[in-house]
């Protein structure tokens, strides 16, 4: 059996870092009992380890709230041993095909013929050499090599005996087991005499009704599980949608209901939230607790959450109107942090962490980059430093845009300017439509296009606003920022200066200095101005003519820096931008180590800003649990960086106001 030591070094490290954020708070909750919501770990921490494996349960117990529950989908072997496995069909969650090749069978399951491997065909001894595997194919299979054995129900609690979280047994197919002369009722009654079972759920009303008189709801709560509204409960032949109309009937045999989260906050076909239903308040009025299911950090969620799973958890527990009584999740750390740390902090919470929050093209995770909408959203979301990558038009107007190539963030390819495409090897490989070939009048009439950095994973940002907003001149940008008391500074990014001067006769450095002076940023008492470039000669020119803070961007991954290199940077910059991989290098999606680059640079009195922190789970190492807040915490608490550069400033600002 795998011990906690089977956790990778990096996973153990970030587990500890993530827990730095967790502090228990006493608050009043809008749950049925007034207690904090329950975190139910679905097969343990099944978002990282294989569902129902020993390491999944151990990690879940270590990262959840103290009152959490470990979920076990109970299956019965042919000798009536209760085991924890996520599916009736063992094919996708174990290596049984390799142990018993070509032994598939077919059975009727709720009236449908299903082929595969079933526990009813094997004794527990037969399954002793079968191991649990990751059944969600979008997750990493690399941890399957730990040879996780199949756990009995009794063994699950033994794994985490010191922490003694609650045990939740889910009985999904009582009718199926009855057809094979196995009694789930007898098993549940027997196991409850040996172990303390906190919750028993089932989508079969008949099963719960058969045991309701045998359990004291003060010690073991029975929960009726809803499946899709059009599905039918095999024990009553009623659809789950019809049960919604008779909550008082459910109360006669259960203490609560477990429903897919869409029952509470429906999502339309475009993945946007609809108004919440009255289910939680209706159930509470009927005396039923409400548990919400289907929480996972590595699936596509409503665009309203900006790819942030913590925001989704908060929507269900801290929306100002109701609180669900618990959530069923593959990633228990996230709702645990929401409950213990981030709920009830309010919009005007005092900043507790002073690490700079620097925007990446404004809030470009929510709106097209460098538009008025992206900038205003970033300010609203609590950014400290707002950025403007300065480009120049043909007539010399400086404006803010992600890239000198208009193809990257506009729909210019669909306009009459498409014939201006050309190759400029000094700037980039491949063809582009460059800003210096269009006048500002031409450019401001272009339609913005929202960035899609993870389109290869079919993850796209806020489709409703994909072409929204207008572009700003540098002067307009500075007028906007000058009036924002919440901002501590502006970041002006200057690239391609040599090419523009030599080939186009445009001096971007002089234009920037003049615009900043005209806006009053060279006067005492103004917000701080940061000038960033990958070119040291550009920064030296600004150093000669201004007193702004200079930021050197290292545009490649670096894991170390000699003292001489750091001191050389110090001659033309006071801050450095590096990428995330320079701090925590990855291999196959996992962090391999923590470098000393941050310490080396800071030892030379250089501030270290790191980019780019995005909410999309594919942008994060597996070690960060597909949670952008855990990633931010790990870089700030674990690496001690001075600033986060992010396209979702709201996430970083919420972190800085934690607990």
XYZ file of C-alpha atoms in Angstrom:
659
model
C 0.000 0.000 0.000
C 1.316 3.411 -0.913
C 2.229 5.695 1.982
C 2.170 9.514 2.078
C 5.835 9.345 1.086
C 4.676 8.310 -2.378
C 3.725 11.927 -2.973
C 6.267 13.610 -5.215
C 8.650 16.010 -3.519
C 7.153 18.946 -5.391
C 3.601 17.922 -4.554
C 4.449 17.687 -0.857
C 6.139 21.098 -1.005
C 3.190 22.860 -2.575
C 0.754 21.106 -0.317
C 2.498 22.772 2.608
C 2.606 26.115 0.834
C -1.066 25.941 -0.050
C -1.960 25.268 3.554
C -0.267 28.509 4.614
C -3.375 30.249 3.354
C -5.827 28.122 5.309
C -7.026 29.506 8.618
C -10.284 28.587 10.257
C -12.667 31.520 10.600
C -15.811 31.723 12.649
C -18.653 33.005 10.553
C -22.378 32.762 10.301
C -23.416 30.633 7.361
C -26.700 30.435 5.470
C -26.671 26.661 5.619
C -29.588 24.752 7.104
C -27.798 24.302 10.444
C -25.709 27.489 10.384
C -22.515 25.413 10.292
C -19.826 25.823 7.613
C -20.483 23.906 4.401
C -19.182 20.358 4.173
C -16.343 19.497 1.797
C -16.851 16.036 0.295
C -13.784 14.662 -1.455
C -14.922 12.564 -4.384
C -12.873 9.374 -4.119
C -10.323 11.363 -2.165
C -8.266 13.970 -4.022
C -9.190 12.304 -7.315
C -8.197 15.335 -9.372
C -4.554 14.399 -8.713
C -4.424 10.726 -7.759
C -6.564 7.876 -9.120
C -10.079 7.933 -7.651
C -10.359 5.869 -4.438
C -6.611 5.231 -4.185
C -4.934 5.400 -0.820
C -2.879 8.480 -1.734
C -6.035 10.221 -2.987
C -7.693 9.722 0.389
C -4.580 10.690 2.358
C -4.091 13.906 0.381
C -7.787 14.766 0.674
C -7.754 14.379 4.442
C -4.634 16.544 4.690
C -5.940 19.414 2.556
C -9.610 19.606 3.560
C -11.508 21.361 6.304
C -11.570 19.505 9.645
C -15.192 18.397 9.247
C -14.722 17.085 5.700
C -16.031 13.764 4.417
C -14.302 11.119 2.316
C -16.556 9.847 -0.463
C -16.565 6.152 -1.334
C -18.560 4.741 -4.240
C -19.309 1.304 -2.842
C -19.115 -1.741 -5.104
C -19.593 -5.330 -3.900
C -17.450 -8.296 -4.878
C -19.060 -11.701 -5.416
C -18.063 -12.625 -1.842
C -19.860 -9.484 -0.551
C -16.792 -7.419 0.303
C -17.438 -3.701 -0.005
C -14.761 -1.901 -2.018
C -14.337 1.729 -3.055
C -14.235 2.274 -6.816
C -15.837 5.098 -8.794
C -17.757 3.030 -11.347
C -19.801 -0.129 -11.511
C -17.773 -1.011 -14.614
C -14.156 -1.420 -13.463
C -12.654 -1.029 -16.935
C -11.850 2.715 -16.857
C -10.655 2.990 -13.259
C -8.413 -0.075 -12.869
C -5.916 -2.161 -14.835
C -8.221 -5.187 -14.678
C -8.039 -5.733 -18.433
C -4.328 -6.442 -18.120
C -4.817 -8.840 -15.200
C -7.794 -10.704 -16.687
C -7.546 -10.147 -20.445
C -10.549 -10.858 -22.648
C -12.862 -11.490 -19.704
C -15.479 -8.837 -20.408
C -19.104 -9.629 -19.654
C -22.390 -7.875 -20.369
C -25.141 -7.102 -17.891
C -28.303 -5.066 -17.836
C -27.718 -1.942 -15.760
C -30.899 0.054 -15.193
C -32.361 -1.605 -18.264
C -29.388 -0.959 -20.560
C -26.925 -3.612 -21.741
C -23.449 -2.698 -20.502
C -20.227 -4.517 -21.404
C -17.133 -4.479 -19.243
C -15.663 -5.840 -16.022
C -17.858 -6.025 -12.919
C -16.939 -6.653 -9.301
C -19.756 -9.207 -8.960
C -17.694 -11.598 -11.105
C -14.653 -11.540 -8.804
C -13.856 -12.260 -5.187
C -11.865 -9.742 -3.224
C -8.933 -12.153 -3.387
C -9.237 -12.190 -7.191
C -8.911 -8.393 -7.190
C -5.838 -8.326 -4.939
C -3.501 -7.906 -7.918
C -5.698 -5.342 -9.680
C -4.600 -1.719 -9.207
C -6.466 1.562 -9.392
C -5.701 3.900 -12.301
C -6.611 7.423 -13.357
C -9.948 7.081 -15.132
C -10.168 10.657 -16.395
C -8.049 10.596 -19.517
C -7.418 14.357 -19.561
C -5.506 13.961 -16.272
C -1.936 12.775 -15.959
C -1.509 8.977 -15.874
C 2.046 9.247 -14.508
C 0.994 8.472 -10.931
C -0.629 5.188 -11.971
C 2.779 3.571 -11.649
C 2.490 3.629 -7.847
C 0.434 0.402 -8.007
C -2.454 1.600 -5.882
C -4.401 -1.367 -4.570
C -8.188 -1.497 -4.345
C -9.335 -0.398 -0.889
C -12.132 -1.874 1.151
C -14.484 0.509 2.917
C -12.864 -0.394 6.238
C -9.393 0.385 4.937
C -10.300 3.905 3.852
C -10.793 5.109 7.401
C -7.650 3.295 8.573
C -5.636 5.259 6.018
C -6.499 8.555 7.671
C -7.175 7.396 11.215
C -5.249 10.260 12.897
C -7.330 12.846 11.065
C -10.602 10.863 11.314
C -12.665 12.740 8.727
C -16.224 11.672 8.104
C -17.007 8.759 5.805
C -19.591 9.166 3.037
C -20.822 5.960 1.383
C -22.521 6.326 -1.979
C -24.708 3.372 -2.980
C -25.332 3.798 -6.662
C -26.630 0.431 -7.910
C -28.554 -1.387 -5.199
C -30.983 -2.811 -7.775
C -28.115 -4.228 -9.862
C -26.508 -5.977 -6.905
C -29.845 -7.393 -5.820
C -30.103 -9.069 -9.238
C -26.826 -10.829 -8.408
C -27.981 -12.005 -4.964
C -25.907 -9.438 -3.142
C -27.487 -7.221 -0.494
C -26.206 -3.677 -0.313
C -28.590 -3.124 2.586
C -26.978 -5.913 4.605
C -23.518 -4.601 3.821
C -24.343 -1.035 4.849
C -25.946 -2.127 8.100
C -22.997 -4.387 8.899
C -20.317 -1.826 8.113
C -22.107 0.843 10.158
C -21.802 -1.406 13.191
C -18.006 -1.485 12.726
C -17.346 2.050 11.530
C -18.816 5.475 12.020
C -20.484 6.305 8.735
C -21.425 9.982 8.613
C -23.417 9.993 5.350
C -25.074 7.444 3.084
C -26.341 8.575 -0.298
C -28.163 6.827 -3.097
C -30.118 7.770 -6.223
C -32.552 4.944 -5.384
C -35.301 6.137 -3.084
C -36.324 2.542 -2.390
C -32.920 1.716 -0.931
C -32.905 4.724 1.393
C -36.470 4.000 2.510
C -35.426 0.441 3.369
C -32.752 1.616 5.813
C -34.092 4.923 7.116
C -35.419 3.469 10.375
C -32.098 1.798 11.122
C -30.125 5.035 11.360
C -30.203 7.956 13.764
C -30.011 11.146 11.627
C -27.976 12.787 14.384
C -25.115 10.376 13.703
C -25.675 9.126 10.140
C -27.481 11.245 7.576
C -29.226 9.703 4.586
C -29.014 11.755 1.385
C -31.093 11.277 -1.752
C -28.924 11.745 -4.813
C -30.441 13.369 -7.894
C -29.146 12.391 -11.315
C -30.118 14.229 -14.512
C -33.683 15.490 -14.369
C -34.841 13.245 -17.231
C -33.251 10.099 -15.723
C -35.425 7.634 -13.838
C -35.003 6.204 -10.359
C -35.176 2.428 -10.945
C -36.768 1.839 -7.541
C -39.782 4.109 -8.166
C -39.813 4.658 -11.956
C -40.070 8.387 -11.274
C -37.827 10.928 -12.981
C -35.536 12.959 -10.779
C -37.147 16.081 -12.163
C -40.467 14.956 -10.696
C -38.901 14.535 -7.247
C -38.173 18.271 -7.227
C -41.906 18.861 -6.880
C -42.199 16.717 -3.759
C -39.384 17.625 -1.391
C -41.562 16.860 1.625
C -41.741 13.231 0.463
C -37.942 13.044 0.343
C -37.846 14.365 3.898
C -39.672 11.216 5.058
C -36.609 9.063 4.328
C -33.634 11.431 3.998
C -31.962 14.357 5.760
C -30.686 15.962 2.588
C -30.372 15.927 -1.169
C -27.306 15.811 -3.428
C -27.859 17.495 -6.791
C -25.758 18.380 -9.841
C -24.656 22.003 -9.455
C -26.730 22.979 -12.497
C -29.881 22.333 -10.466
C -28.901 25.385 -8.410
C -27.048 27.659 -10.840
C -28.133 26.687 -14.371
C -25.750 27.350 -17.243
C -27.009 28.071 -20.762
C -25.722 26.463 -23.954
C -23.109 29.232 -24.265
C -21.710 28.452 -20.792
C -23.006 31.573 -19.086
C -24.790 31.494 -15.741
C -28.537 31.880 -15.577
C -30.395 33.160 -12.472
C -30.208 30.695 -9.623
C -33.190 28.480 -8.898
C -35.081 28.403 -5.610
C -33.997 24.833 -4.867
C -31.753 25.617 -1.902
C -34.309 27.822 -0.152
C -37.138 25.394 -0.982
C -35.197 22.440 0.389
C -34.164 24.329 3.508
C -37.804 25.190 4.124
C -38.577 21.473 3.890
C -35.824 20.735 6.422
C -33.448 19.208 3.861
C -29.769 19.972 3.531
C -28.550 20.606 -0.020
C -25.247 19.268 -1.301
C -24.001 20.294 -4.747
C -22.062 17.886 -6.984
C -19.788 17.935 -10.041
C -17.109 20.364 -8.829
C -13.785 19.890 -10.573
C -10.921 22.282 -11.275
C -9.896 20.795 -14.616
C -13.100 21.006 -16.591
C -14.621 23.915 -18.464
C -16.868 25.938 -16.153
C -19.104 28.940 -16.754
C -17.375 31.941 -18.318
C -18.772 34.003 -15.438
C -16.049 32.478 -13.260
C -13.174 33.490 -15.579
C -11.744 29.942 -15.369
C -11.309 30.330 -11.605
C -12.576 27.290 -9.629
C -12.326 29.156 -6.325
C -14.721 31.770 -7.694
C -17.169 28.988 -8.512
C -16.974 27.579 -4.988
C -17.600 31.033 -3.533
C -20.645 31.458 -5.787
C -22.274 28.482 -4.077
C -21.281 29.255 -0.495
C -20.977 33.048 -0.261
C -23.377 34.711 -2.697
C -25.267 36.771 -0.115
C -28.546 34.873 -0.538
C -27.941 31.236 0.341
C -25.226 28.705 1.106
C -25.256 25.108 0.015
C -24.650 22.679 2.861
C -21.756 20.996 1.094
C -19.938 20.445 -2.189
C -18.764 17.204 -3.802
C -15.432 17.824 -5.497
C -12.427 16.121 -7.094
C -10.189 18.912 -5.711
C -11.103 19.350 -2.009
C -8.405 21.942 -1.338
C -10.235 24.560 -3.423
C -13.622 24.609 -1.612
C -11.782 24.142 1.684
C -9.829 27.343 1.018
C -13.054 29.057 -0.049
C -14.728 28.111 3.227
C -11.863 28.566 5.669
C -10.132 31.501 4.059
C -11.851 33.459 1.294
C -15.537 33.521 2.195
C -16.959 36.642 3.854
C -13.898 38.827 3.184
C -16.015 41.443 1.378
C -15.123 43.743 -1.476
C -13.269 46.270 0.680
C -11.024 43.867 2.546
C -7.665 45.217 3.702
C -4.687 44.089 1.654
C -2.623 41.641 3.675
C -0.051 40.748 1.054
C 1.884 43.596 -0.544
C 3.232 41.754 -3.579
C 2.578 43.931 -6.628
C -0.255 42.915 -8.922
C 0.733 43.916 -12.462
C -1.674 43.543 -15.356
C -0.905 41.730 -18.583
C -2.567 43.926 -21.231
C -5.168 44.905 -18.636
C -7.635 42.202 -17.635
C -7.034 40.458 -20.945
C -8.438 37.216 -19.602
C -11.892 38.799 -19.663
C -11.741 41.350 -22.508
C -9.630 41.965 -25.619
C -6.109 43.014 -24.694
C -5.296 46.695 -24.158
C -8.854 47.913 -24.741
C -10.725 50.350 -22.563
C -12.776 47.423 -21.233
C -9.709 45.389 -20.287
C -8.107 48.364 -18.538
C -11.220 49.391 -16.630
C -11.824 45.795 -15.567
C -8.254 45.516 -14.284
C -8.687 48.695 -12.225
C -12.021 47.456 -10.893
C -10.420 44.117 -9.999
C -7.715 45.702 -7.845
C -4.604 45.813 -10.018
C -1.676 47.816 -8.602
C 0.223 48.547 -11.809
C -1.514 48.901 -15.174
C 0.527 48.070 -18.264
C 0.684 49.603 -21.730
C 2.854 47.997 -24.422
C 3.504 51.032 -26.627
C 3.255 50.685 -30.399
C 3.576 53.448 -32.999
C 1.305 54.094 -35.951
C 2.499 55.246 -39.362
C 1.849 58.863 -38.393
C 3.789 58.487 -35.132
C 0.885 58.195 -32.674
C 1.785 56.043 -29.640
C -0.958 53.676 -28.519
C -1.368 50.600 -26.329
C -1.453 47.173 -27.991
C -0.122 43.742 -27.144
C 2.107 43.514 -30.197
C 3.464 45.554 -33.075
C 1.801 42.892 -35.265
C -1.878 43.810 -35.502
C -2.779 40.246 -36.467
C -2.254 39.105 -32.871
C -5.084 41.038 -31.229
C -7.298 42.531 -33.941
C -9.364 41.327 -36.897
C -7.206 43.274 -39.343
C -6.825 40.165 -41.540
C -10.519 40.467 -42.386
C -10.201 44.055 -43.617
C -8.855 45.770 -46.710
C -5.526 46.133 -44.874
C -4.867 42.409 -45.269
C -2.746 43.120 -48.368
C -0.245 44.949 -46.122
C 1.006 41.638 -44.724
C 4.789 41.423 -44.932
C 7.813 39.733 -43.430
C 10.107 41.640 -41.072
C 12.724 39.168 -39.773
C 14.115 41.755 -37.336
C 10.776 41.714 -35.505
C 9.379 38.192 -35.866
C 9.390 35.083 -37.990
C 6.521 34.773 -40.418
C 4.343 37.455 -41.898
C 2.490 40.182 -40.045
C 0.504 43.356 -40.526
C 2.502 45.926 -38.606
C 1.296 49.037 -36.834
C 3.798 51.327 -38.559
C 2.052 50.684 -41.886
C -1.317 52.044 -40.731
C -2.296 55.482 -39.423
C -3.837 55.872 -35.999
C -7.144 56.658 -37.680
C -6.932 53.277 -39.417
C -5.933 51.429 -36.259
C -8.552 52.883 -33.930
C -11.204 51.713 -36.381
C -10.036 48.087 -36.170
C -12.065 45.514 -34.264
C -10.278 44.039 -31.226
C -9.963 40.278 -30.914
C -9.718 38.599 -27.528
C -6.585 36.547 -26.945
C -6.831 32.755 -26.999
C -3.497 31.513 -25.615
C -4.907 28.045 -24.896
C -6.981 27.498 -28.005
C -5.191 24.217 -28.733
C -6.959 22.875 -25.633
C -10.270 24.282 -26.966
C -10.288 26.817 -24.134
C -11.520 30.226 -25.275
C -12.070 33.400 -23.293
C -15.389 35.229 -22.765
C -16.977 34.743 -26.214
C -19.644 37.380 -25.585
C -16.915 40.028 -25.443
C -14.457 38.566 -27.925
C -14.583 41.678 -30.147
C -15.578 44.298 -27.575
C -13.862 47.516 -26.584
C -11.764 50.234 -28.187
C -8.036 50.888 -28.286
C -6.385 53.779 -26.442
C -3.612 56.159 -27.380
C -0.829 56.400 -24.813
C -2.180 59.832 -23.897
C -5.661 58.401 -23.299
C -4.163 55.587 -21.232
C -2.250 58.016 -19.025
C -5.328 60.188 -18.580
C -7.224 57.105 -17.420
C -4.562 55.985 -14.955
C -3.823 59.450 -13.579
C -7.281 59.661 -12.059
C -7.202 56.231 -10.392
C -6.193 56.512 -6.752
C -6.162 52.714 -6.389
C -3.246 52.417 -8.805
C 0.278 52.655 -7.463
C 1.867 52.925 -10.886
C 1.916 52.337 -14.629
C 4.108 49.975 -16.626
C 5.178 51.198 -20.063
C 6.617 48.457 -22.278
C 8.939 49.442 -25.119
C 10.114 46.965 -27.762
C 11.463 47.134 -31.312
C 12.899 50.612 -30.677
C 16.000 50.079 -32.814
C 14.031 48.868 -35.843
C 11.502 51.683 -35.594
C 14.261 54.293 -35.387
C 16.495 52.877 -38.101
C 13.935 51.593 -40.610
C 10.861 53.735 -39.965
C 12.338 56.952 -38.599
C 10.196 56.707 -35.456
C 11.662 57.253 -31.984
C 9.447 55.367 -29.564
C 11.595 56.320 -26.570
C 11.276 60.044 -27.221
C 7.541 59.735 -27.834
C 7.038 57.864 -24.539
C 9.099 60.361 -22.540
C 7.125 63.252 -24.011
C 3.734 61.626 -23.343
C 4.657 60.882 -19.714
C 5.851 64.450 -19.231
C 2.704 65.912 -20.801
C 0.615 63.783 -18.433
C 2.560 65.063 -15.428
C 4.218 61.754 -14.582
C 7.620 63.434 -14.306
C 6.379 65.570 -11.434
C 6.872 64.676 -7.751
C 3.995 62.848 -6.092
C 2.797 61.105 -9.221
C 2.217 57.396 -9.494
C 5.361 55.370 -10.065
C 6.350 54.802 -13.679
C 7.969 51.516 -14.691
C 9.669 51.282 -18.086
C 10.109 47.692 -19.283
C 12.125 46.296 -22.183
C 14.047 43.213 -23.255
C 16.698 45.567 -24.653
C 19.230 46.997 -22.228
C 20.137 49.857 -24.577
C 16.517 51.061 -24.463
C 16.606 51.090 -20.679
C 19.944 52.921 -20.666
C 18.444 55.637 -22.852
C 15.580 56.085 -20.404
C 18.080 56.094 -17.550
C 19.943 58.984 -19.187
C 16.821 61.095 -19.632
C 14.432 60.139 -16.784
C 14.250 58.875 -13.216
C 11.637 56.228 -13.862
C 12.026 52.699 -12.474
C 13.536 50.470 -15.147
C 12.503 46.838 -15.615
C 14.542 44.339 -17.608
C 12.584 41.474 -19.127
C 14.494 38.236 -19.610
C 12.628 36.575 -22.460
C 14.011 33.082 -21.954
C 13.895 30.575 -19.102
C 16.788 31.022 -16.667
C 17.304 28.928 -13.581
C 20.339 30.684 -12.186
C 22.253 33.943 -12.372
C 25.868 34.617 -11.581
C 26.667 37.482 -9.251
C 28.381 39.247 -12.156
C 25.275 38.907 -14.363
C 23.002 40.229 -11.642
C 25.313 43.156 -10.972
C 25.431 43.921 -14.700
C 21.627 44.076 -14.847
C 21.758 46.393 -11.852
C 23.601 48.987 -13.984
C 20.565 49.559 -16.196
C 17.528 48.235 -14.241
C 16.170 47.915 -10.728
C 13.649 45.149 -11.459
C 13.608 41.994 -13.556
C 10.779 40.101 -15.260
C 11.227 36.335 -15.578
C 8.843 33.583 -16.568
C 7.291 31.012 -14.235
C 9.406 28.187 -15.593
C 12.548 30.024 -14.455
C 11.382 29.662 -10.856
C 9.712 26.245 -10.925
C 10.868 24.227 -13.959
C 8.523 21.494 -15.156
C 8.800 18.075 -16.694
C 5.715 16.300 -18.087
C 3.533 18.850 -16.332
C 5.071 18.404 -12.876
C 7.429 20.774 -11.061
C 10.894 19.256 -10.771
C 12.549 21.696 -8.372
C 12.688 25.295 -7.203
C 15.584 27.266 -8.635
C 17.548 29.930 -6.775
C 17.059 32.599 -9.448
C 14.789 34.767 -7.298
C 17.183 34.737 -4.344
C 20.155 35.479 -6.590
C 18.501 38.487 -8.213
C 17.108 39.819 -4.948
C 20.551 39.521 -3.365
C 21.653 42.168 -5.869
C 18.749 44.382 -4.763
C 16.706 43.612 -7.878
C 12.951 43.195 -7.535
C 11.627 40.103 -9.305
C 8.349 40.099 -11.216
C 7.094 36.814 -12.653
C 4.785 36.177 -15.619
C 2.244 35.102 -16.696
C -0.313 33.978 -14.135
C -3.461 32.831 -15.902
C -6.586 31.167 -14.527
C -6.874 28.425 -17.139
C -5.922 25.123 -15.516
C -3.761 24.048 -18.472
C -1.412 26.961 -17.711
C -0.452 25.495 -14.328
C 1.696 22.568 -13.245
C -0.235 19.615 -11.831
C 1.398 20.384 -8.477
C -0.824 23.462 -8.146
C -4.023 21.380 -8.186
C -5.437 23.174 -11.253
C -6.092 26.153 -8.976
C -4.699 29.570 -9.904
C -4.813 30.714 -6.276
C -2.623 27.807 -5.158
C -0.150 28.690 -7.899
C -0.008 32.350 -6.859
C 0.415 31.358 -3.223
C 3.255 28.997 -4.095
C 5.207 31.692 -5.940
C 4.657 34.349 -3.290
C 5.082 32.240 -0.154
C 7.444 29.644 -1.595
C 9.643 31.748 -3.859
C 9.185 35.217 -2.370
C 8.633 37.046 -5.650
C 7.953 40.793 -5.645
C 5.237 40.969 -8.269
C 2.804 38.800 -10.213
C 2.032 39.670 -13.822
C -1.429 38.392 -14.607
C -4.182 38.594 -17.189
C -6.735 37.946 -14.413
C -5.953 40.590 -11.748
C -9.088 39.753 -9.750
C -7.674 36.379 -8.729
C -4.416 37.881 -7.480
C -6.188 40.711 -5.661
C -8.492 38.285 -3.852
C -5.424 36.333 -2.766
C -3.781 39.484 -1.427
C -6.869 40.114 0.742
C -7.000 36.549 2.074
C -8.031 35.593 5.591
